[in-house]
Amino acid sequence: MLEWAIIKPRVIELIGEARAARLKEERRVAIVGRLNILAALLKQELRKGHDWPSPIDAALGVPEIRDVLLLPNEAAVDVDTFQFLHKALRAWVPQWREQARRDLANAVHARMRDLNPSTDPSDLAVAALFRCTRCQALESFPQLLSHTFRCERFEGPLQIEGDDIAAAGFPASYSTEGPEDGRWVVRFPRWQACDFRPEVDALRRLVERCGLDPRRATVKDMDSAEARLAVLNNPGQLQVMDWVVALQHCIDAAHHATHEQEYDDPSREISTMPWSEALLAEVNKLVLTPPNLLKEVSALEAVSRKYKEKKILTGTRWICSRCEYSAVTGTEEDVVAHLGKCHDIADPSRMYDYVPTRPSKATRAQLGSTVYLISKDLQEHDENGWRFLGWEDVEAGVSSYCDLSGIQE
């Protein structure tokens, strides 16, 4: 009896902890099940072209949705329970969008001091694109409201306090157990303006490079401009891009230079340059495509856009769950090859090492034109096409031989 008296408090404490953990998990499972129903209904709206909020945003913003999710565990919840959804969202979503627009505009004003505070920057080219700080993808408003992170992970141990609904969005969605290293897939990410950075300085430099005034140039002005930006990948190899693709190229290059991650050479030296300086350094490498080559570029761009639409918008896309900063996406074959090459995983496990991405609209940068101009001086060495340079796009007919003597370094 004496021994029981000693251990009784601890035993009761352990029983209480186990009961609390069980009840918490039961609650989470109930809420996640209801969020899945909500997500399916929201996905139907996305197919109609609407930029609806994520299930978590809708649940935290619309009281009627929150009430359904927080019903007792034993309460039956199905599609019919959400009959009010469309009407409730129609009333709330405009307010949500407007608040997001104001938050993004404030972020632009904070980085563009010479802009009149009363000016709405939403039409300006320098304020048209925002970089997702999680996955480095470029998005524009309002499409970024339904942005799906390519880098969909919560790093570290799964410890989320507070709101039951917010916490329910974080546990891994593709398996009941998370990876041993504590990396979890986020099933229902929340949208936050702070996750998107307006790269005003880089865009200002790009607009100036195209010969326009960054304080006045609109997106329409940039789209209609004949100027095309290019980078010399190697002597005799010119990659030509529209202004949106050019910025995404610079972002990816700056990220590659400043982050030690899944790239080909793990022994490479990582730049200590601040992000903003690294990005501007990449922008400064861009050159204007000579006017005499623009006709050739225009013909190739039409082919490039059709090729990208077919490649990106068809088939299942997969995402590498091993990348630590910027996740690699592609076909299953592409991602499996990436895992073997960059992570030394010869036999990767589906749903663990790589998972399917959620359906989402492709970004403008993904669908933008990218073409290649190759020096005629190299043509005589090309018996089997330019695939030996590692350009899969060559098969799509987005490259051509030209006289690049005036712009070669």
mmCIF file of C-alpha atoms in Angstrom:
data_model
loop_
_atom_site.group_PDB
_atom_site.id
_atom_site.type_symbol
_atom_site.label_atom_id
_atom_site.label_comp_id
_atom_site.label_asym_id
_atom_site.label_seq_id
_atom_site.Cartn_x
_atom_site.Cartn_y
_atom_site.Cartn_z
ATOM 1 C CA MET A 1 0.000 0.000 0.000
ATOM 2 C CA LEU A 2 2.877 2.290 0.759
ATOM 3 C CA GLU A 3 4.299 1.778 -2.731
ATOM 4 C CA TRP A 4 0.890 2.487 -4.319
ATOM 5 C CA ALA A 5 0.572 5.656 -2.303
ATOM 6 C CA ILE A 6 3.914 6.764 -3.719
ATOM 7 C CA ILE A 7 3.207 5.992 -7.372
ATOM 8 C CA LYS A 8 -0.542 6.769 -7.399
ATOM 9 C CA PRO A 9 -0.176 10.499 -8.229
ATOM 10 C CA ARG A 10 2.116 9.742 -11.163
ATOM 11 C CA VAL A 11 -0.136 6.955 -12.477
ATOM 12 C CA ILE A 12 -3.183 9.215 -12.297
ATOM 13 C CA GLU A 13 -1.193 11.926 -14.086
ATOM 14 C CA LEU A 14 -0.179 9.538 -16.877
ATOM 15 C CA ILE A 15 -3.753 8.296 -17.274
ATOM 16 C CA GLY A 16 -4.928 11.890 -17.522
ATOM 17 C CA GLU A 17 -2.278 12.728 -20.122
ATOM 18 C CA ALA A 18 -3.182 9.665 -22.200
ATOM 19 C CA ARG A 19 -6.878 10.528 -22.040
ATOM 20 C CA ALA A 20 -6.200 14.148 -23.022
ATOM 21 C CA ALA A 21 -4.039 13.038 -25.962
ATOM 22 C CA ARG A 22 -6.739 10.595 -27.116
ATOM 23 C CA LEU A 23 -9.481 13.210 -26.909
ATOM 24 C CA LYS A 24 -7.301 15.740 -28.730
ATOM 25 C CA GLU A 25 -6.615 13.283 -31.549
ATOM 26 C CA GLU A 26 -10.289 12.355 -31.814
ATOM 27 C CA ARG A 27 -11.122 16.037 -32.059
ATOM 28 C CA ARG A 28 -8.476 16.603 -34.715
ATOM 29 C CA VAL A 29 -9.691 13.650 -36.796
ATOM 30 C CA ALA A 30 -13.267 14.932 -36.673
ATOM 31 C CA ILE A 31 -12.258 18.441 -37.754
ATOM 32 C CA VAL A 32 -9.929 17.189 -40.510
ATOM 33 C CA GLY A 33 -12.740 15.045 -41.909
ATOM 34 C CA ARG A 34 -14.992 18.090 -42.087
ATOM 35 C CA LEU A 35 -12.203 20.188 -43.598
ATOM 36 C CA ASN A 36 -11.842 17.543 -46.316
ATOM 37 C CA ILE A 37 -15.512 17.967 -47.213
ATOM 38 C CA LEU A 38 -15.073 21.746 -47.229
ATOM 39 C CA ALA A 39 -11.933 21.452 -49.380
ATOM 40 C CA ALA A 40 -13.787 19.360 -51.973
ATOM 41 C CA LEU A 41 -16.551 21.964 -52.178
ATOM 42 C CA LEU A 42 -14.040 24.806 -52.507
ATOM 43 C CA LYS A 43 -12.223 22.899 -55.246
ATOM 44 C CA GLN A 44 -15.431 22.893 -57.287
ATOM 45 C CA GLU A 45 -15.480 26.682 -57.037
ATOM 46 C CA LEU A 46 -11.829 26.850 -58.120
ATOM 47 C CA ARG A 47 -12.703 24.894 -61.255
ATOM 48 C CA LYS A 48 -15.171 27.658 -62.105
ATOM 49 C CA GLY A 49 -12.295 30.140 -62.104
ATOM 50 C CA HIS A 50 -12.847 31.707 -58.693
ATOM 51 C CA ASP A 51 -9.907 32.481 -56.442
ATOM 52 C CA TRP A 52 -11.410 31.167 -53.249
ATOM 53 C CA PRO A 53 -9.654 30.986 -49.868
ATOM 54 C CA SER A 54 -8.185 27.806 -48.432
ATOM 55 C CA PRO A 55 -10.419 25.754 -46.110
ATOM 56 C CA ILE A 56 -8.575 27.120 -43.076
ATOM 57 C CA ASP A 57 -9.013 30.746 -44.168
ATOM 58 C CA ALA A 58 -12.694 30.178 -44.897
ATOM 59 C CA ALA A 59 -13.203 28.391 -41.591
ATOM 60 C CA LEU A 60 -11.546 31.144 -39.587
ATOM 61 C CA GLY A 61 -13.311 33.918 -41.496
ATOM 62 C CA VAL A 62 -16.882 32.659 -41.901
ATOM 63 C CA PRO A 63 -18.689 32.030 -38.582
ATOM 64 C CA GLU A 64 -21.159 29.552 -40.142
ATOM 65 C CA ILE A 65 -18.300 27.357 -41.379
ATOM 66 C CA ARG A 66 -16.570 27.509 -38.034
ATOM 67 C CA ASP A 67 -19.763 26.441 -36.271
ATOM 68 C CA VAL A 68 -20.038 23.338 -38.468
ATOM 69 C CA LEU A 69 -16.401 22.340 -37.974
ATOM 70 C CA LEU A 70 -16.702 22.677 -34.208
ATOM 71 C CA LEU A 71 -19.833 20.559 -33.866
ATOM 72 C CA PRO A 72 -19.472 17.666 -31.388
ATOM 73 C CA ASN A 73 -17.413 14.764 -32.714
ATOM 74 C CA GLU A 74 -20.433 12.481 -32.936
ATOM 75 C CA ALA A 75 -22.423 14.956 -35.066
ATOM 76 C CA ALA A 76 -22.945 13.848 -38.669
ATOM 77 C CA VAL A 77 -21.456 16.287 -41.196
ATOM 78 C CA ASP A 78 -21.731 15.848 -44.966
ATOM 79 C CA VAL A 79 -22.036 17.940 -48.121
ATOM 80 C CA ASP A 80 -25.624 18.854 -47.302
ATOM 81 C CA THR A 81 -24.478 20.377 -44.016
ATOM 82 C CA PHE A 82 -22.643 23.037 -46.049
ATOM 83 C CA GLN A 83 -25.650 24.110 -48.135
ATOM 84 C CA PHE A 84 -25.098 27.662 -46.911
ATOM 85 C CA LEU A 85 -21.506 27.708 -48.191
ATOM 86 C CA HIS A 86 -21.881 29.444 -51.544
ATOM 87 C CA LYS A 87 -24.012 32.260 -50.163
ATOM 88 C CA ALA A 88 -21.756 32.740 -47.122
ATOM 89 C CA LEU A 89 -18.608 32.873 -49.250
ATOM 90 C CA ARG A 90 -20.172 35.323 -51.694
ATOM 91 C CA ALA A 91 -20.714 37.693 -48.788
ATOM 92 C CA TRP A 92 -17.320 37.228 -47.110
ATOM 93 C CA VAL A 93 -14.784 36.650 -49.913
ATOM 94 C CA PRO A 94 -14.893 40.240 -51.310
ATOM 95 C CA GLN A 95 -13.938 41.568 -47.869
ATOM 96 C CA TRP A 96 -11.149 38.993 -47.601
ATOM 97 C CA ARG A 97 -9.800 39.881 -51.055
ATOM 98 C CA GLU A 98 -9.922 43.611 -50.370
ATOM 99 C CA GLN A 99 -8.033 43.220 -47.100
ATOM 100 C CA ALA A 100 -5.410 41.113 -48.876
ATOM 101 C CA ARG A 101 -5.099 43.726 -51.639
ATOM 102 C CA ARG A 102 -4.553 46.484 -49.064
ATOM 103 C CA ASP A 103 -1.940 44.427 -47.219
ATOM 104 C CA LEU A 104 -0.017 43.794 -50.448
ATOM 105 C CA ALA A 105 -0.273 47.457 -51.491
ATOM 106 C CA ASN A 106 1.140 48.507 -48.118
ATOM 107 C CA ALA A 107 4.049 46.123 -48.639
ATOM 108 C CA VAL A 108 4.763 47.756 -52.012
ATOM 109 C CA HIS A 109 4.632 51.288 -50.555
ATOM 110 C CA ALA A 110 7.033 50.232 -47.793
ATOM 111 C CA ARG A 111 9.620 49.259 -50.434
ATOM 112 C CA MET A 112 8.919 52.075 -52.905
ATOM 113 C CA ARG A 113 9.338 55.293 -50.947
ATOM 114 C CA ASP A 114 9.182 57.570 -53.991
ATOM 115 C CA LEU A 115 5.646 56.429 -54.816
ATOM 116 C CA ASN A 116 2.845 58.807 -53.832
ATOM 117 C CA PRO A 117 1.167 57.319 -50.719
ATOM 118 C CA SER A 118 -2.258 57.952 -52.253
ATOM 119 C CA THR A 119 -1.358 56.032 -55.423
ATOM 120 C CA ASP A 120 -2.805 52.550 -55.858
ATOM 121 C CA PRO A 121 0.203 50.535 -57.071
ATOM 122 C CA SER A 122 -1.819 47.526 -58.247
ATOM 123 C CA ASP A 123 -1.624 48.497 -61.945
ATOM 124 C CA LEU A 124 2.105 49.265 -61.938
ATOM 125 C CA ALA A 125 4.485 46.676 -63.346
ATOM 126 C CA VAL A 126 6.844 47.077 -60.373
ATOM 127 C CA ALA A 127 4.011 46.010 -58.042
ATOM 128 C CA ALA A 128 2.474 43.311 -60.215
ATOM 129 C CA LEU A 129 4.489 40.297 -59.083
ATOM 130 C CA PHE A 130 5.086 38.881 -55.629
ATOM 131 C CA ARG A 131 7.586 36.199 -54.653
ATOM 132 C CA CYS A 132 6.375 33.436 -52.379
ATOM 133 C CA THR A 133 9.048 33.342 -49.676
ATOM 134 C CA ARG A 134 8.442 29.613 -49.163
ATOM 135 C CA CYS A 135 8.801 28.277 -52.692
ATOM 136 C CA GLN A 136 10.183 31.274 -54.675
ATOM 137 C CA ALA A 137 7.299 31.143 -57.180
ATOM 138 C CA LEU A 138 6.083 34.408 -58.706
ATOM 139 C CA GLU A 139 2.375 35.167 -58.429
ATOM 140 C CA SER A 140 0.142 38.127 -59.203
ATOM 141 C CA PHE A 141 -3.011 39.386 -57.528
ATOM 142 C CA PRO A 142 -5.647 37.950 -57.239
ATOM 143 C CA GLN A 143 -4.267 34.576 -58.378
ATOM 144 C CA LEU A 144 -1.888 34.472 -55.411
ATOM 145 C CA LEU A 145 -4.889 34.233 -53.084
ATOM 146 C CA SER A 146 -5.243 30.589 -54.116
ATOM 147 C CA HIS A 147 -1.508 29.999 -54.402
ATOM 148 C CA THR A 148 -0.469 26.462 -53.507
ATOM 149 C CA PHE A 149 2.965 26.301 -51.967
ATOM 150 C CA ARG A 150 5.374 24.078 -53.860
ATOM 151 C CA CYS A 151 7.274 23.959 -50.582
ATOM 152 C CA GLU A 152 4.405 22.571 -48.492
ATOM 153 C CA ARG A 153 6.110 21.626 -45.239
ATOM 154 C CA PHE A 154 6.145 22.537 -41.603
ATOM 155 C CA GLU A 155 9.717 22.168 -40.351
ATOM 156 C CA GLY A 156 10.429 20.850 -36.869
ATOM 157 C CA PRO A 157 8.344 18.957 -34.325
ATOM 158 C CA LEU A 158 4.587 19.104 -34.721
ATOM 159 C CA GLN A 159 3.616 21.306 -31.790
ATOM 160 C CA ILE A 160 0.721 23.640 -32.489
ATOM 161 C CA GLU A 161 -1.122 25.343 -29.679
ATOM 162 C CA GLY A 162 -4.405 27.203 -29.633
ATOM 163 C CA ASP A 163 -7.185 27.063 -32.185
ATOM 164 C CA ASP A 164 -8.390 23.515 -32.968
ATOM 165 C CA ILE A 165 -9.247 24.436 -36.556
ATOM 166 C CA ALA A 166 -5.891 26.089 -37.307
ATOM 167 C CA ALA A 167 -4.053 23.144 -35.735
ATOM 168 C CA ALA A 168 -6.024 20.639 -37.810
ATOM 169 C CA GLY A 169 -4.547 22.042 -41.004
ATOM 170 C CA PHE A 170 -0.983 21.154 -40.125
ATOM 171 C CA PRO A 171 -0.711 17.369 -39.592
ATOM 172 C CA ALA A 172 0.561 15.290 -42.507
ATOM 173 C CA SER A 173 -2.166 14.627 -45.025
ATOM 174 C CA TYR A 174 -0.716 11.761 -47.031
ATOM 175 C CA SER A 175 0.037 9.392 -44.146
ATOM 176 C CA THR A 176 -0.921 9.013 -40.513
ATOM 177 C CA GLU A 177 2.697 9.191 -39.420
ATOM 178 C CA GLY A 178 5.138 11.947 -40.273
ATOM 179 C CA PRO A 179 8.743 11.447 -41.426
ATOM 180 C CA GLU A 180 11.232 10.694 -38.695
ATOM 181 C CA ASP A 181 13.004 14.016 -39.219
ATOM 182 C CA GLY A 182 9.877 15.923 -38.210
ATOM 183 C CA ARG A 183 9.003 17.217 -41.679
ATOM 184 C CA TRP A 184 5.262 17.366 -42.224
ATOM 185 C CA VAL A 185 3.154 18.083 -45.271
ATOM 186 C CA VAL A 186 0.783 20.994 -44.669
ATOM 187 C CA ARG A 187 -2.610 20.004 -46.006
ATOM 188 C CA PHE A 188 -4.454 23.274 -45.421
ATOM 189 C CA PRO A 189 -1.974 26.184 -45.487
ATOM 190 C CA ARG A 190 -3.261 29.593 -44.456
ATOM 191 C CA TRP A 191 -2.856 32.559 -46.777
ATOM 192 C CA GLN A 192 -0.796 35.380 -45.287
ATOM 193 C CA ALA A 193 0.390 38.564 -46.985
ATOM 194 C CA CYS A 194 3.708 38.281 -45.151
ATOM 195 C CA ASP A 195 4.468 35.113 -47.148
ATOM 196 C CA PHE A 196 4.659 37.205 -50.337
ATOM 197 C CA ARG A 197 7.405 39.740 -51.007
ATOM 198 C CA PRO A 198 7.097 42.425 -53.704
ATOM 199 C CA GLU A 199 10.462 42.450 -55.488
ATOM 200 C CA VAL A 200 10.151 46.148 -56.296
ATOM 201 C CA ASP A 201 13.865 46.881 -56.730
ATOM 202 C CA ALA A 202 14.402 44.018 -59.163
ATOM 203 C CA LEU A 203 11.284 44.877 -61.158
ATOM 204 C CA ARG A 204 12.282 48.541 -61.239
ATOM 205 C CA ARG A 205 15.608 47.531 -62.790
ATOM 206 C CA LEU A 206 13.854 45.284 -65.330
ATOM 207 C CA VAL A 207 11.408 48.022 -66.346
ATOM 208 C CA GLU A 208 14.249 50.515 -66.778
ATOM 209 C CA ARG A 209 16.194 47.959 -68.821
ATOM 210 C CA CYS A 210 13.205 47.777 -71.177
ATOM 211 C CA GLY A 211 13.293 51.570 -71.583
ATOM 212 C CA LEU A 212 10.194 52.449 -69.524
ATOM 213 C CA ASP A 213 9.585 54.578 -66.419
ATOM 214 C CA PRO A 214 9.012 52.290 -63.395
ATOM 215 C CA ARG A 215 6.834 54.929 -61.704
ATOM 216 C CA ARG A 216 4.378 54.888 -64.601
ATOM 217 C CA ALA A 217 4.822 51.658 -66.578
ATOM 218 C CA THR A 218 1.857 49.311 -66.235
ATOM 219 C CA VAL A 219 1.669 45.571 -66.740
ATOM 220 C CA LYS A 220 0.027 46.218 -70.102
ATOM 221 C CA ASP A 221 2.932 48.473 -71.095
ATOM 222 C CA MET A 222 5.448 45.750 -70.271
ATOM 223 C CA ASP A 223 3.457 43.035 -72.018
ATOM 224 C CA SER A 224 3.166 45.098 -75.191
ATOM 225 C CA ALA A 225 6.812 46.193 -75.196
ATOM 226 C CA GLU A 226 8.905 44.589 -77.906
ATOM 227 C CA ALA A 227 11.965 44.383 -75.672
ATOM 228 C CA ARG A 228 13.042 40.897 -74.607
ATOM 229 C CA LEU A 229 15.526 40.141 -71.846
ATOM 230 C CA ALA A 230 18.181 37.499 -72.246
ATOM 231 C CA VAL A 231 21.085 35.874 -70.470
ATOM 232 C CA LEU A 232 24.194 34.265 -71.908
ATOM 233 C CA ASN A 233 24.183 30.805 -70.333
ATOM 234 C CA ASN A 234 27.453 29.981 -72.066
ATOM 235 C CA PRO A 235 29.316 31.553 -74.986
ATOM 236 C CA GLY A 236 27.098 31.086 -78.004
ATOM 237 C CA GLN A 237 23.971 30.158 -76.010
ATOM 238 C CA LEU A 238 21.408 32.915 -75.420
ATOM 239 C CA GLN A 239 18.291 32.280 -73.319
ATOM 240 C CA VAL A 240 15.586 34.820 -74.237
ATOM 241 C CA MET A 241 12.635 35.477 -71.901
ATOM 242 C CA ASP A 242 9.696 37.799 -71.425
ATOM 243 C CA TRP A 243 9.913 40.094 -68.387
ATOM 244 C CA VAL A 244 7.996 37.798 -66.009
ATOM 245 C CA VAL A 245 10.032 34.712 -66.870
ATOM 246 C CA ALA A 246 13.206 36.808 -66.636
ATOM 247 C CA LEU A 247 12.408 37.799 -63.051
ATOM 248 C CA GLN A 248 11.624 34.179 -62.106
ATOM 249 C CA HIS A 249 14.935 33.145 -63.690
ATOM 250 C CA CYS A 250 16.800 35.719 -61.591
ATOM 251 C CA ILE A 251 14.996 34.639 -58.409
ATOM 252 C CA ASP A 252 15.860 30.985 -59.004
ATOM 253 C CA ALA A 253 19.485 31.868 -59.765
ATOM 254 C CA ALA A 254 19.799 34.043 -56.640
ATOM 255 C CA HIS A 255 18.223 31.316 -54.515
ATOM 256 C CA HIS A 256 20.628 28.786 -56.005
ATOM 257 C CA ALA A 257 23.571 31.033 -55.144
ATOM 258 C CA THR A 258 22.573 31.775 -51.552
ATOM 259 C CA HIS A 259 21.126 28.476 -50.278
ATOM 260 C CA GLU A 260 22.859 25.190 -49.592
ATOM 261 C CA GLN A 261 20.263 22.718 -50.706
ATOM 262 C CA GLU A 262 19.366 20.133 -53.325
ATOM 263 C CA TYR A 263 21.500 21.385 -56.198
ATOM 264 C CA ASP A 264 23.904 19.322 -58.227
ATOM 265 C CA ASP A 265 27.210 20.254 -56.580
ATOM 266 C CA PRO A 266 27.075 19.972 -52.755
ATOM 267 C CA SER A 267 30.664 21.237 -52.510
ATOM 268 C CA ARG A 268 29.950 24.541 -54.227
ATOM 269 C CA GLU A 269 30.614 27.782 -52.373
ATOM 270 C CA ILE A 270 27.495 29.461 -50.991
ATOM 271 C CA SER A 271 27.249 33.227 -51.459
ATOM 272 C CA THR A 272 27.051 35.297 -48.270
ATOM 273 C CA MET A 273 25.471 38.169 -50.190
ATOM 274 C CA PRO A 274 22.110 39.402 -48.802
ATOM 275 C CA TRP A 275 19.115 38.199 -50.787
ATOM 276 C CA SER A 276 18.229 41.597 -52.264
ATOM 277 C CA GLU A 277 21.800 42.135 -53.479
ATOM 278 C CA ALA A 278 22.027 38.613 -54.885
ATOM 279 C CA LEU A 279 18.799 39.134 -56.826
ATOM 280 C CA LEU A 280 19.925 42.481 -58.249
ATOM 281 C CA ALA A 281 23.243 40.902 -59.227
ATOM 282 C CA GLU A 282 21.344 38.345 -61.307
ATOM 283 C CA VAL A 283 19.156 41.056 -62.854
ATOM 284 C CA ASN A 284 22.291 42.957 -63.856
ATOM 285 C CA LYS A 285 23.418 39.925 -65.873
ATOM 286 C CA LEU A 286 20.437 40.293 -68.198
ATOM 287 C CA VAL A 287 20.925 41.900 -71.585
ATOM 288 C CA LEU A 288 18.478 43.248 -74.142
ATOM 289 C CA THR A 289 17.926 41.046 -77.163
ATOM 290 C CA PRO A 290 19.125 42.915 -80.295
ATOM 291 C CA PRO A 291 16.244 44.273 -82.437
ATOM 292 C CA ASN A 292 17.402 42.287 -85.475
ATOM 293 C CA LEU A 293 16.698 39.030 -83.584
ATOM 294 C CA LEU A 294 13.230 39.917 -82.269
ATOM 295 C CA LYS A 295 11.378 38.562 -85.318
ATOM 296 C CA GLU A 296 13.030 35.174 -84.841
ATOM 297 C CA VAL A 297 12.268 35.311 -81.121
ATOM 298 C CA SER A 298 8.591 36.123 -81.729
ATOM 299 C CA ALA A 299 8.118 33.051 -83.927
ATOM 300 C CA LEU A 300 9.766 30.801 -81.341
ATOM 301 C CA GLU A 301 7.727 32.282 -78.477
ATOM 302 C CA ALA A 302 4.444 31.102 -79.993
ATOM 303 C CA VAL A 303 5.825 27.556 -80.053
ATOM 304 C CA SER A 304 7.189 27.897 -76.522
ATOM 305 C CA ARG A 305 3.847 28.939 -75.037
ATOM 306 C CA LYS A 306 1.977 26.031 -76.626
ATOM 307 C CA TYR A 307 4.659 23.592 -75.480
ATOM 308 C CA LYS A 308 4.574 24.845 -71.890
ATOM 309 C CA GLU A 309 0.785 24.720 -71.707
ATOM 310 C CA LYS A 310 0.820 21.098 -72.853
ATOM 311 C CA LYS A 311 3.689 20.131 -70.561
ATOM 312 C CA ILE A 312 2.517 21.895 -67.397
ATOM 313 C CA LEU A 313 -1.266 21.694 -67.516
ATOM 314 C CA THR A 314 -1.603 18.003 -68.390
ATOM 315 C CA GLY A 315 -0.750 14.944 -66.325
ATOM 316 C CA THR A 316 -0.184 14.459 -62.620
ATOM 317 C CA ARG A 317 2.520 16.602 -61.054
ATOM 318 C CA TRP A 318 4.654 15.378 -58.152
ATOM 319 C CA ILE A 319 6.661 17.247 -55.530
ATOM 320 C CA CYS A 320 9.912 16.230 -53.813
ATOM 321 C CA SER A 321 9.407 16.146 -50.042
ATOM 322 C CA ARG A 322 13.147 15.975 -49.339
ATOM 323 C CA CYS A 323 14.095 19.435 -50.603
ATOM 324 C CA GLU A 324 14.606 21.828 -47.721
ATOM 325 C CA TYR A 325 13.962 25.219 -49.296
ATOM 326 C CA SER A 326 12.558 25.129 -52.821
ATOM 327 C CA ALA A 327 10.813 21.904 -53.760
ATOM 328 C CA VAL A 328 11.282 20.294 -57.177
ATOM 329 C CA THR A 329 8.089 19.456 -59.078
ATOM 330 C CA GLY A 330 7.498 17.513 -62.279
ATOM 331 C CA THR A 331 6.362 14.171 -63.623
ATOM 332 C CA GLU A 332 6.869 11.151 -61.398
ATOM 333 C CA GLU A 333 9.819 10.084 -63.558
ATOM 334 C CA ASP A 334 11.428 13.527 -63.259
ATOM 335 C CA VAL A 335 11.085 13.680 -59.469
ATOM 336 C CA VAL A 336 12.331 10.100 -58.986
ATOM 337 C CA ALA A 337 15.391 10.943 -61.092
ATOM 338 C CA HIS A 338 15.931 14.108 -59.028
ATOM 339 C CA LEU A 339 15.762 12.116 -55.760
ATOM 340 C CA GLY A 340 18.396 9.711 -57.018
ATOM 341 C CA LYS A 341 20.704 12.417 -58.342
ATOM 342 C CA CYS A 342 20.414 15.094 -55.660
ATOM 343 C CA HIS A 343 19.416 13.165 -52.543
ATOM 344 C CA ASP A 344 21.110 9.811 -53.249
ATOM 345 C CA ILE A 345 17.839 7.894 -52.817
ATOM 346 C CA ALA A 346 17.958 5.047 -55.319
ATOM 347 C CA ASP A 347 14.503 3.643 -54.552
ATOM 348 C CA PRO A 348 12.328 6.540 -53.315
ATOM 349 C CA SER A 349 9.020 5.846 -51.633
ATOM 350 C CA ARG A 350 5.870 7.351 -53.092
ATOM 351 C CA MET A 351 3.859 9.381 -50.563
ATOM 352 C CA TYR A 352 6.969 9.744 -48.396
ATOM 353 C CA ASP A 353 9.933 10.902 -50.488
ATOM 354 C CA TYR A 354 7.600 12.479 -53.034
ATOM 355 C CA VAL A 355 3.889 13.263 -53.055
ATOM 356 C CA PRO A 356 1.322 14.514 -55.594
ATOM 357 C CA THR A 357 0.789 18.250 -55.742
ATOM 358 C CA ARG A 358 -2.689 19.585 -55.281
ATOM 359 C CA PRO A 359 -4.377 20.824 -58.486
ATOM 360 C CA SER A 360 -3.650 24.495 -59.020
ATOM 361 C CA LYS A 361 -3.347 27.027 -61.777
ATOM 362 C CA ALA A 362 0.081 27.367 -63.322
ATOM 363 C CA THR A 363 1.823 30.656 -62.592
ATOM 364 C CA ARG A 364 2.408 33.175 -65.338
ATOM 365 C CA ALA A 365 6.154 32.572 -65.083
ATOM 366 C CA GLN A 366 5.617 28.850 -65.664
ATOM 367 C CA LEU A 367 3.574 29.500 -68.795
ATOM 368 C CA GLY A 368 5.662 32.419 -70.073
ATOM 369 C CA SER A 369 7.896 32.163 -73.101
ATOM 370 C CA THR A 370 11.486 30.926 -72.950
ATOM 371 C CA VAL A 371 13.419 30.425 -76.180
ATOM 372 C CA TYR A 372 17.036 29.794 -77.062
ATOM 373 C CA LEU A 373 19.204 31.420 -79.707
ATOM 374 C CA ILE A 374 22.354 29.504 -80.575
ATOM 375 C CA SER A 375 25.348 30.909 -82.371
ATOM 376 C CA LYS A 376 25.725 29.767 -85.966
ATOM 377 C CA ASP A 377 29.397 29.233 -85.183
ATOM 378 C CA LEU A 378 28.371 26.150 -83.172
ATOM 379 C CA GLN A 379 26.005 24.689 -85.757
ATOM 380 C CA GLU A 380 28.617 22.605 -87.538
ATOM 381 C CA HIS A 381 29.330 20.723 -84.287
ATOM 382 C CA ASP A 382 25.662 19.803 -83.811
ATOM 383 C CA GLU A 383 24.975 16.476 -85.498
ATOM 384 C CA ASN A 384 22.388 15.134 -83.035
ATOM 385 C CA GLY A 385 20.603 18.311 -81.937
ATOM 386 C CA TRP A 386 21.384 20.448 -78.925
ATOM 387 C CA ARG A 387 20.257 17.935 -76.309
ATOM 388 C CA PHE A 388 23.881 17.367 -75.316
ATOM 389 C CA LEU A 389 23.694 20.818 -73.723
ATOM 390 C CA GLY A 390 20.960 19.556 -71.424
ATOM 391 C CA TRP A 391 18.105 21.444 -73.104
ATOM 392 C CA GLU A 392 15.019 19.258 -73.245
ATOM 393 C CA ASP A 393 13.092 22.188 -74.705
ATOM 394 C CA VAL A 394 15.062 21.893 -77.948
ATOM 395 C CA GLU A 395 12.874 18.935 -78.897
ATOM 396 C CA ALA A 396 9.875 21.264 -78.771
ATOM 397 C CA GLY A 397 11.384 23.514 -81.432
ATOM 398 C CA VAL A 398 12.064 26.548 -79.246
ATOM 399 C CA SER A 399 15.649 27.109 -80.392
ATOM 400 C CA SER A 400 17.229 28.516 -83.503
ATOM 401 C CA TYR A 401 20.667 29.288 -84.926
ATOM 402 C CA CYS A 402 21.452 33.009 -85.218
ATOM 403 C CA ASP A 403 24.334 35.429 -85.537
ATOM 404 C CA LEU A 404 25.182 36.333 -81.918
ATOM 405 C CA SER A 405 28.524 37.955 -82.623
ATOM 406 C CA GLY A 406 27.335 41.365 -81.442
ATOM 407 C CA ILE A 407 26.401 40.238 -77.929
ATOM 408 C CA GLN A 408 28.815 37.439 -77.104
ATOM 409 C CA GLU A 409 31.217 38.116 -74.252
#
